[in-house]
Amino acid sequence: MISQLESLYQNFLEELKTQKTQAEILNLKADYIGKSGKISEVLKNLKNLSVEEKKEVGPKANKIKDDIANDIANKLQAVEIEEINQKLADNKIDIGLRESVKTTGSRHGGFHPRTLIRQEIEDIFLSMGFDVLDGPHIEDEFHNFEALNIPGDHPARDMQDTFWFKDESSPEGKKHLLRTHTSTIQVRGMLSRKPPFRFIAPGTVFRCERTDASHEMVFQQLEGMMVGENISVGNLIYFMKTTLKEIFKKDVEVRLRPGFFPFVEPGFELDIKCQVCGGKGCSVCKHTGWVELLPCGMIHPNVLRAGGIDPDKYNGFAFGLGLDRLVMMKYGIDDIRHLQSGDLRFNEQFKTY
Ligand code: FA5
């Protein structure tokens, strides 16, 4: 009887290996140790054995029943864990952006190239100790012109065609306008801090002018200003060149020439060799091979005074980078109007994931 029980147990183990679901395993359990299971059937003959045989077979039979019960319990647990894992895998929610695009085909946004460059420039200047400032789009003529050494009758007001507001003026009686340059933030920056200081101010500006390959009515600039003692043109050129080198990751050809801006003296135009045509001449550079990118200069004493700073003690430099033109130069974009076209085919080229 013992060998019969042992061989049943071996059969049981073989069958158990092939059972995959909890139901199958429970059926197998009933098949072997249920009321009329195979083991139970064998044990019904126990009563026909002698007392000595019963003493030997009884404990062995109980042990086999216990082993089967344990094997069943272990297998049930293993199958349960497997089933839970399978359910988790089937119901997995993929929060990864790439995967969701692959599986759903849905489109999602990326950064506009102007944002990418702006963030890059902000990082460069932050690492050189500059703050990043912001200012309002709607300004008054004091911040846009007067504090920048451009009084009402100054011909320089015509340099930037302005969108004026008809009816409103500030409490001081100054007319409102859409800022034509980020130099307005120079004024606000100076009035709100004590020298020495250095900051940049990126932002959108507005000009009522005809658009072409390198001119928009709404575009972005990035103003910069550094005020302290004994600041020189050498400092200005160092910061400008370092910034361009960091952005282009190579030496780009630039030229510095005198430029007139009422708020700086001396003033310069920093032009970059046109990266669209390589200097050969195209519609972006108006066939000159050069693009006006980064006007700059030493801050005019009148401007420092309007900003509450003593020009006999402090001086500094300022610059006003054309951000859209920089994006065009960096990526070889041949028309500024692509930047605001809203055409996703254009924007998608610059996705950063
Ligand atoms: C100014 O706006 C001065 N405020 C810059 C400045 C600041 C000079 C501090 C000195 C010191 P300008 O009008 O040249 O300057 O514009 C600056 C840059 O903005 C230009 O070099 C050009 O890169 C860009 N820009 C000007 N007009 C447009 C336009 N219509 N579309 C796109 N970019 C433009």
PDB file of C-alpha atoms in Angstrom, residues 122-337:
ATOM      1  CA  GLU A 122      19.263  83.138 -19.903  1.00  0.00           C
ATOM      2  CA  ASP A 123      21.386  80.238 -18.623  1.00  0.00           C
ATOM      3  CA  ILE A 124      24.541  81.780 -20.075  1.00  0.00           C
ATOM      4  CA  PHE A 125      23.869  85.143 -18.433  1.00  0.00           C
ATOM      5  CA  LEU A 126      22.708  83.647 -15.150  1.00  0.00           C
ATOM      6  CA  SER A 127      26.038  81.822 -15.011  1.00  0.00           C
ATOM      7  CA  MET A 128      27.753  85.209 -15.465  1.00  0.00           C
ATOM      8  CA  GLY A 129      25.884  86.696 -12.497  1.00  0.00           C
ATOM      9  CA  PHE A 130      23.073  88.485 -14.386  1.00  0.00           C
ATOM     10  CA  ASP A 131      19.451  88.631 -13.135  1.00  0.00           C
ATOM     11  CA  VAL A 132      16.548  88.067 -15.538  1.00  0.00           C
ATOM     12  CA  LEU A 133      13.915  90.851 -15.476  1.00  0.00           C
ATOM     13  CA  ASP A 134      10.509  91.310 -17.057  1.00  0.00           C
ATOM     14  CA  GLY A 135       8.331  94.346 -17.797  1.00  0.00           C
ATOM     15  CA  PRO A 136       4.914  95.317 -19.206  1.00  0.00           C
ATOM     16  CA  HIS A 137       4.052  95.274 -22.912  1.00  0.00           C
ATOM     17  CA  ILE A 138       1.938  98.407 -22.530  1.00  0.00           C
ATOM     18  CA  GLU A 139       4.226 101.230 -21.560  1.00  0.00           C
ATOM     19  CA  ASP A 140       4.170 105.017 -21.430  1.00  0.00           C
ATOM     20  CA  GLU A 141       6.353 107.381 -23.387  1.00  0.00           C
ATOM     21  CA  PHE A 142       8.486 108.098 -20.333  1.00  0.00           C
ATOM     22  CA  HIS A 143       9.801 104.513 -20.104  1.00  0.00           C
ATOM     23  CA  ASN A 144       9.914 103.897 -23.857  1.00  0.00           C
ATOM     24  CA  PHE A 145      11.457 107.228 -24.893  1.00  0.00           C
ATOM     25  CA  GLU A 146      12.036 110.062 -22.441  1.00  0.00           C
ATOM     26  CA  ALA A 147      14.039 108.180 -19.811  1.00  0.00           C
ATOM     27  CA  LEU A 148      16.131 106.847 -22.677  1.00  0.00           C
ATOM     28  CA  ASN A 149      17.196 110.334 -23.728  1.00  0.00           C
ATOM     29  CA  ILE A 150      14.544 110.632 -26.451  1.00  0.00           C
ATOM     30  CA  PRO A 151      12.374 113.693 -25.612  1.00  0.00           C
ATOM     31  CA  GLY A 152       9.077 114.373 -27.395  1.00  0.00           C
ATOM     32  CA  ASP A 153      10.489 116.392 -30.283  1.00  0.00           C
ATOM     33  CA  HIS A 154      13.528 114.152 -30.824  1.00  0.00           C
ATOM     34  CA  PRO A 155      13.790 112.794 -34.387  1.00  0.00           C
ATOM     35  CA  ALA A 156      14.912 109.430 -32.937  1.00  0.00           C
ATOM     36  CA  ARG A 157      11.245 108.748 -32.056  1.00  0.00           C
ATOM     37  CA  ASP A 158      10.764 108.119 -35.753  1.00  0.00           C
ATOM     38  CA  MET A 159      13.408 105.367 -35.717  1.00  0.00           C
ATOM     39  CA  GLN A 160      10.855 102.988 -34.264  1.00  0.00           C
ATOM     40  CA  ASP A 161       7.337 103.183 -35.703  1.00  0.00           C
ATOM     41  CA  THR A 162       5.110 103.091 -32.681  1.00  0.00           C
ATOM     42  CA  PHE A 163       1.642 101.723 -31.934  1.00  0.00           C
ATOM     43  CA  TRP A 164       0.105 104.469 -29.789  1.00  0.00           C
ATOM     44  CA  PHE A 165      -3.012 104.164 -27.654  1.00  0.00           C
ATOM     45  CA  LYS A 166      -5.507 106.898 -28.544  1.00  0.00           C
ATOM     46  CA  ASP A 167      -7.300 107.697 -25.338  1.00  0.00           C
ATOM     47  CA  GLU A 168      -5.256 106.706 -22.317  1.00  0.00           C
ATOM     48  CA  SER A 169      -2.361 108.422 -20.661  1.00  0.00           C
ATOM     49  CA  SER A 170      -0.518 107.701 -17.434  1.00  0.00           C
ATOM     50  CA  PRO A 171      -1.223 109.703 -14.224  1.00  0.00           C
ATOM     51  CA  GLU A 172       1.761 111.869 -15.187  1.00  0.00           C
ATOM     52  CA  GLY A 173       0.071 112.669 -18.499  1.00  0.00           C
ATOM     53  CA  LYS A 174       2.360 110.415 -20.538  1.00  0.00           C
ATOM     54  CA  LYS A 175       0.792 108.727 -23.559  1.00  0.00           C
ATOM     55  CA  HIS A 176       0.571 104.949 -23.609  1.00  0.00           C
ATOM     56  CA  LEU A 177       2.023 102.751 -26.326  1.00  0.00           C
ATOM     57  CA  LEU A 178       3.050  99.176 -27.063  1.00  0.00           C
ATOM     58  CA  ARG A 179       6.709  99.053 -26.161  1.00  0.00           C
ATOM     59  CA  THR A 180       8.915  99.285 -29.231  1.00  0.00           C
ATOM     60  CA  HIS A 181      11.966  97.817 -27.521  1.00  0.00           C
ATOM     61  CA  THR A 182      12.960  96.033 -24.345  1.00  0.00           C
ATOM     62  CA  SER A 183      15.013  99.081 -23.332  1.00  0.00           C
ATOM     63  CA  THR A 184      11.951 100.076 -21.285  1.00  0.00           C
ATOM     64  CA  ILE A 185      13.042  97.391 -18.826  1.00  0.00           C
ATOM     65  CA  GLN A 186      16.446  99.090 -18.586  1.00  0.00           C
ATOM     66  CA  VAL A 187      14.646 102.066 -17.088  1.00  0.00           C
ATOM     67  CA  ARG A 188      12.583  99.962 -14.696  1.00  0.00           C
ATOM     68  CA  GLY A 189      15.668  97.934 -13.735  1.00  0.00           C
ATOM     69  CA  MET A 190      17.713 101.029 -12.940  1.00  0.00           C
ATOM     70  CA  LEU A 191      14.932 102.632 -10.914  1.00  0.00           C
ATOM     71  CA  SER A 192      14.455  99.508  -8.809  1.00  0.00           C
ATOM     72  CA  ARG A 193      18.067  98.690  -7.829  1.00  0.00           C
ATOM     73  CA  LYS A 194      21.312 100.206  -6.639  1.00  0.00           C
ATOM     74  CA  PRO A 195      24.605  99.771  -8.518  1.00  0.00           C
ATOM     75  CA  PRO A 196      26.537  97.646  -9.087  1.00  0.00           C
ATOM     76  CA  PHE A 197      24.044  95.408 -10.910  1.00  0.00           C
ATOM     77  CA  ARG A 198      23.686  93.442 -14.091  1.00  0.00           C
ATOM     78  CA  PHE A 199      20.568  92.001 -15.675  1.00  0.00           C
ATOM     79  CA  ILE A 200      19.037  90.847 -18.907  1.00  0.00           C
ATOM     80  CA  ALA A 201      15.429  91.367 -19.976  1.00  0.00           C
ATOM     81  CA  PRO A 202      13.941  89.252 -22.750  1.00  0.00           C
ATOM     82  CA  GLY A 203      10.525  90.159 -24.144  1.00  0.00           C
ATOM     83  CA  THR A 204       8.134  90.838 -27.001  1.00  0.00           C
ATOM     84  CA  VAL A 205       8.204  94.225 -28.713  1.00  0.00           C
ATOM     85  CA  PHE A 206       5.884  95.841 -31.249  1.00  0.00           C
ATOM     86  CA  ARG A 207       6.567  98.048 -34.228  1.00  0.00           C
ATOM     87  CA  CYS A 208       4.231  99.350 -36.875  1.00  0.00           C
ATOM     88  CA  GLU A 209       6.414  98.470 -39.839  1.00  0.00           C
ATOM     89  CA  ARG A 210       6.216  96.524 -43.077  1.00  0.00           C
ATOM     90  CA  THR A 211       7.241  92.900 -42.790  1.00  0.00           C
ATOM     91  CA  ASP A 212       9.829  91.220 -44.967  1.00  0.00           C
ATOM     92  CA  ALA A 213      12.287  88.312 -44.639  1.00  0.00           C
ATOM     93  CA  SER A 214      14.005  89.915 -41.632  1.00  0.00           C
ATOM     94  CA  HIS A 215      11.337  92.278 -40.218  1.00  0.00           C
ATOM     95  CA  GLU A 216       8.250  91.456 -38.182  1.00  0.00           C
ATOM     96  CA  MET A 217       5.739  93.754 -36.457  1.00  0.00           C
ATOM     97  CA  VAL A 218       5.797  91.635 -33.303  1.00  0.00           C
ATOM     98  CA  PHE A 219       9.163  90.184 -32.435  1.00  0.00           C
ATOM     99  CA  GLN A 220      11.398  89.542 -29.460  1.00  0.00           C
ATOM    100  CA  GLN A 221      14.442  91.285 -28.134  1.00  0.00           C
ATOM    101  CA  LEU A 222      16.704  90.554 -25.246  1.00  0.00           C
ATOM    102  CA  GLU A 223      17.995  93.609 -23.478  1.00  0.00           C
ATOM    103  CA  GLY A 224      21.030  93.535 -21.255  1.00  0.00           C
ATOM    104  CA  MET A 225      22.601  96.029 -18.902  1.00  0.00           C
ATOM    105  CA  MET A 226      25.580  96.159 -16.598  1.00  0.00           C
ATOM    106  CA  VAL A 227      26.216  99.114 -14.278  1.00  0.00           C
ATOM    107  CA  GLY A 228      29.108  99.586 -11.901  1.00  0.00           C
ATOM    108  CA  GLU A 229      32.385 101.480 -11.591  1.00  0.00           C
ATOM    109  CA  ASN A 230      34.977 101.667 -14.364  1.00  0.00           C
ATOM    110  CA  ILE A 231      33.149  99.479 -16.846  1.00  0.00           C
ATOM    111  CA  SER A 232      34.728  99.663 -20.291  1.00  0.00           C
ATOM    112  CA  VAL A 233      33.945  98.997 -23.946  1.00  0.00           C
ATOM    113  CA  GLY A 234      36.302  96.014 -23.517  1.00  0.00           C
ATOM    114  CA  ASN A 235      33.891  94.522 -20.946  1.00  0.00           C
ATOM    115  CA  LEU A 236      30.995  95.069 -23.341  1.00  0.00           C
ATOM    116  CA  ILE A 237      32.740  93.345 -26.238  1.00  0.00           C
ATOM    117  CA  TYR A 238      33.837  90.453 -24.004  1.00  0.00           C
ATOM    118  CA  PHE A 239      30.262  89.729 -22.891  1.00  0.00           C
ATOM    119  CA  MET A 240      28.875  90.015 -26.425  1.00  0.00           C
ATOM    120  CA  LYS A 241      31.472  87.700 -27.948  1.00  0.00           C
ATOM    121  CA  THR A 242      31.241  85.149 -25.128  1.00  0.00           C
ATOM    122  CA  THR A 243      27.464  85.008 -25.513  1.00  0.00           C
ATOM    123  CA  LEU A 244      27.572  84.504 -29.280  1.00  0.00           C
ATOM    124  CA  LYS A 245      30.281  81.862 -28.997  1.00  0.00           C
ATOM    125  CA  GLU A 246      28.255  79.939 -26.393  1.00  0.00           C
ATOM    126  CA  ILE A 247      25.122  80.074 -28.527  1.00  0.00           C
ATOM    127  CA  PHE A 248      26.678  79.119 -31.846  1.00  0.00           C
ATOM    128  CA  LYS A 249      29.176  76.692 -30.253  1.00  0.00           C
ATOM    129  CA  LYS A 250      31.763  78.053 -32.670  1.00  0.00           C
ATOM    130  CA  ASP A 251      33.446  81.341 -33.535  1.00  0.00           C
ATOM    131  CA  VAL A 252      31.077  83.296 -35.758  1.00  0.00           C
ATOM    132  CA  GLU A 253      32.265  86.202 -37.806  1.00  0.00           C
ATOM    133  CA  VAL A 254      31.017  89.513 -36.404  1.00  0.00           C
ATOM    134  CA  ARG A 255      31.778  93.124 -37.139  1.00  0.00           C
ATOM    135  CA  LEU A 256      31.475  96.124 -34.887  1.00  0.00           C
ATOM    136  CA  ARG A 257      30.693  99.484 -36.404  1.00  0.00           C
ATOM    137  CA  PRO A 258      29.572 102.822 -34.975  1.00  0.00           C
ATOM    138  CA  GLY A 259      25.822 103.069 -34.479  1.00  0.00           C
ATOM    139  CA  PHE A 260      23.586 105.843 -33.230  1.00  0.00           C
ATOM    140  CA  PHE A 261      21.182 105.263 -30.366  1.00  0.00           C
ATOM    141  CA  PRO A 262      20.291 108.248 -28.159  1.00  0.00           C
ATOM    142  CA  PHE A 263      20.611 106.124 -25.007  1.00  0.00           C
ATOM    143  CA  VAL A 264      24.237 105.077 -25.511  1.00  0.00           C
ATOM    144  CA  GLU A 265      27.462 106.940 -26.190  1.00  0.00           C
ATOM    145  CA  PRO A 266      29.487 105.611 -27.898  1.00  0.00           C
ATOM    146  CA  GLY A 267      27.003 103.304 -29.636  1.00  0.00           C
ATOM    147  CA  PHE A 268      27.782 100.309 -31.827  1.00  0.00           C
ATOM    148  CA  GLU A 269      26.085  98.006 -34.247  1.00  0.00           C
ATOM    149  CA  LEU A 270      27.278  94.439 -33.890  1.00  0.00           C
ATOM    150  CA  ASP A 271      26.484  92.586 -37.105  1.00  0.00           C
ATOM    151  CA  ILE A 272      26.849  88.874 -37.712  1.00  0.00           C
ATOM    152  CA  LYS A 273      27.960  87.267 -40.993  1.00  0.00           C
ATOM    153  CA  CYS A 274      24.700  85.998 -42.506  1.00  0.00           C
ATOM    154  CA  GLN A 275      24.433  82.337 -41.550  1.00  0.00           C
ATOM    155  CA  VAL A 276      21.662  81.729 -44.074  1.00  0.00           C
ATOM    156  CA  CYS A 277      23.770  82.453 -47.169  1.00  0.00           C
ATOM    157  CA  GLY A 278      27.230  82.262 -45.560  1.00  0.00           C
ATOM    158  CA  GLY A 279      27.830  85.924 -46.471  1.00  0.00           C
ATOM    159  CA  LYS A 280      27.175  85.551 -50.192  1.00  0.00           C
ATOM    160  CA  GLY A 281      24.038  87.698 -50.049  1.00  0.00           C
ATOM    161  CA  CYS A 282      20.343  86.770 -49.730  1.00  0.00           C
ATOM    162  CA  SER A 283      16.972  88.286 -48.866  1.00  0.00           C
ATOM    163  CA  VAL A 284      17.631  87.945 -45.120  1.00  0.00           C
ATOM    164  CA  CYS A 285      20.796  90.065 -45.196  1.00  0.00           C
ATOM    165  CA  LYS A 286      19.437  92.248 -48.017  1.00  0.00           C
ATOM    166  CA  HIS A 287      22.338  91.026 -50.141  1.00  0.00           C
ATOM    167  CA  THR A 288      24.940  92.646 -47.878  1.00  0.00           C
ATOM    168  CA  GLY A 289      26.247  89.412 -46.334  1.00  0.00           C
ATOM    169  CA  TRP A 290      25.707  90.876 -42.816  1.00  0.00           C
ATOM    170  CA  VAL A 291      22.744  90.956 -40.428  1.00  0.00           C
ATOM    171  CA  GLU A 292      22.157  93.597 -37.746  1.00  0.00           C
ATOM    172  CA  LEU A 293      21.873  91.597 -34.579  1.00  0.00           C
ATOM    173  CA  LEU A 294      23.142  93.208 -31.462  1.00  0.00           C
ATOM    174  CA  PRO A 295      23.219  96.997 -31.101  1.00  0.00           C
ATOM    175  CA  CYS A 296      24.996  98.082 -27.949  1.00  0.00           C
ATOM    176  CA  GLY A 297      27.015 100.822 -26.311  1.00  0.00           C
ATOM    177  CA  MET A 298      28.047 102.630 -23.164  1.00  0.00           C
ATOM    178  CA  ILE A 299      25.006 103.985 -21.310  1.00  0.00           C
ATOM    179  CA  HIS A 300      24.440 107.704 -21.863  1.00  0.00           C
ATOM    180  CA  PRO A 301      24.832 109.813 -18.657  1.00  0.00           C
ATOM    181  CA  ASN A 302      21.308 111.224 -19.172  1.00  0.00           C
ATOM    182  CA  VAL A 303      19.908 107.705 -19.077  1.00  0.00           C
ATOM    183  CA  LEU A 304      21.754 106.863 -15.867  1.00  0.00           C
ATOM    184  CA  ARG A 305      20.440 110.087 -14.346  1.00  0.00           C
ATOM    185  CA  ALA A 306      16.843 109.274 -15.374  1.00  0.00           C
ATOM    186  CA  GLY A 307      17.345 105.896 -13.698  1.00  0.00           C
ATOM    187  CA  GLY A 308      18.423 107.573 -10.429  1.00  0.00           C
ATOM    188  CA  ILE A 309      22.120 106.706 -10.864  1.00  0.00           C
ATOM    189  CA  ASP A 310      24.982 109.187 -10.456  1.00  0.00           C
ATOM    190  CA  PRO A 311      26.863 109.204 -13.809  1.00  0.00           C
ATOM    191  CA  ASP A 312      29.930 110.749 -12.166  1.00  0.00           C
ATOM    192  CA  LYS A 313      30.343 107.660 -10.025  1.00  0.00           C
ATOM    193  CA  TYR A 314      28.932 104.843 -12.158  1.00  0.00           C
ATOM    194  CA  ASN A 315      28.908 103.869 -15.786  1.00  0.00           C
ATOM    195  CA  GLY A 316      27.949 100.771 -17.727  1.00  0.00           C
ATOM    196  CA  PHE A 317      26.961  99.161 -20.983  1.00  0.00           C
ATOM    197  CA  ALA A 318      23.676  98.108 -22.524  1.00  0.00           C
ATOM    198  CA  PHE A 319      22.700  95.984 -25.495  1.00  0.00           C
ATOM    199  CA  GLY A 320      19.500  94.984 -27.273  1.00  0.00           C
ATOM    200  CA  LEU A 321      19.764  91.624 -29.012  1.00  0.00           C
ATOM    201  CA  GLY A 322      17.293  90.785 -31.791  1.00  0.00           C
ATOM    202  CA  LEU A 323      16.194  87.365 -30.599  1.00  0.00           C
ATOM    203  CA  ASP A 324      14.257  86.364 -33.739  1.00  0.00           C
ATOM    204  CA  ARG A 325      17.202  87.222 -35.950  1.00  0.00           C
ATOM    205  CA  LEU A 326      19.503  85.225 -33.692  1.00  0.00           C
ATOM    206  CA  VAL A 327      17.190  82.204 -34.055  1.00  0.00           C
ATOM    207  CA  MET A 328      17.317  82.658 -37.838  1.00  0.00           C
ATOM    208  CA  MET A 329      21.105  82.785 -37.797  1.00  0.00           C
ATOM    209  CA  LYS A 330      21.452  79.800 -35.503  1.00  0.00           C
ATOM    210  CA  TYR A 331      19.102  77.531 -37.476  1.00  0.00           C
ATOM    211  CA  GLY A 332      19.601  78.993 -40.959  1.00  0.00           C
ATOM    212  CA  ILE A 333      15.940  80.130 -41.255  1.00  0.00           C
ATOM    213  CA  ASP A 334      15.451  82.168 -44.398  1.00  0.00           C
ATOM    214  CA  ASP A 335      12.327  84.130 -43.428  1.00  0.00           C
ATOM    215  CA  ILE A 336      11.447  85.614 -40.037  1.00  0.00           C
ATOM    216  CA  ARG A 337       7.735  85.121 -40.769  1.00  0.00           C
TER     217      ARG A 337
END
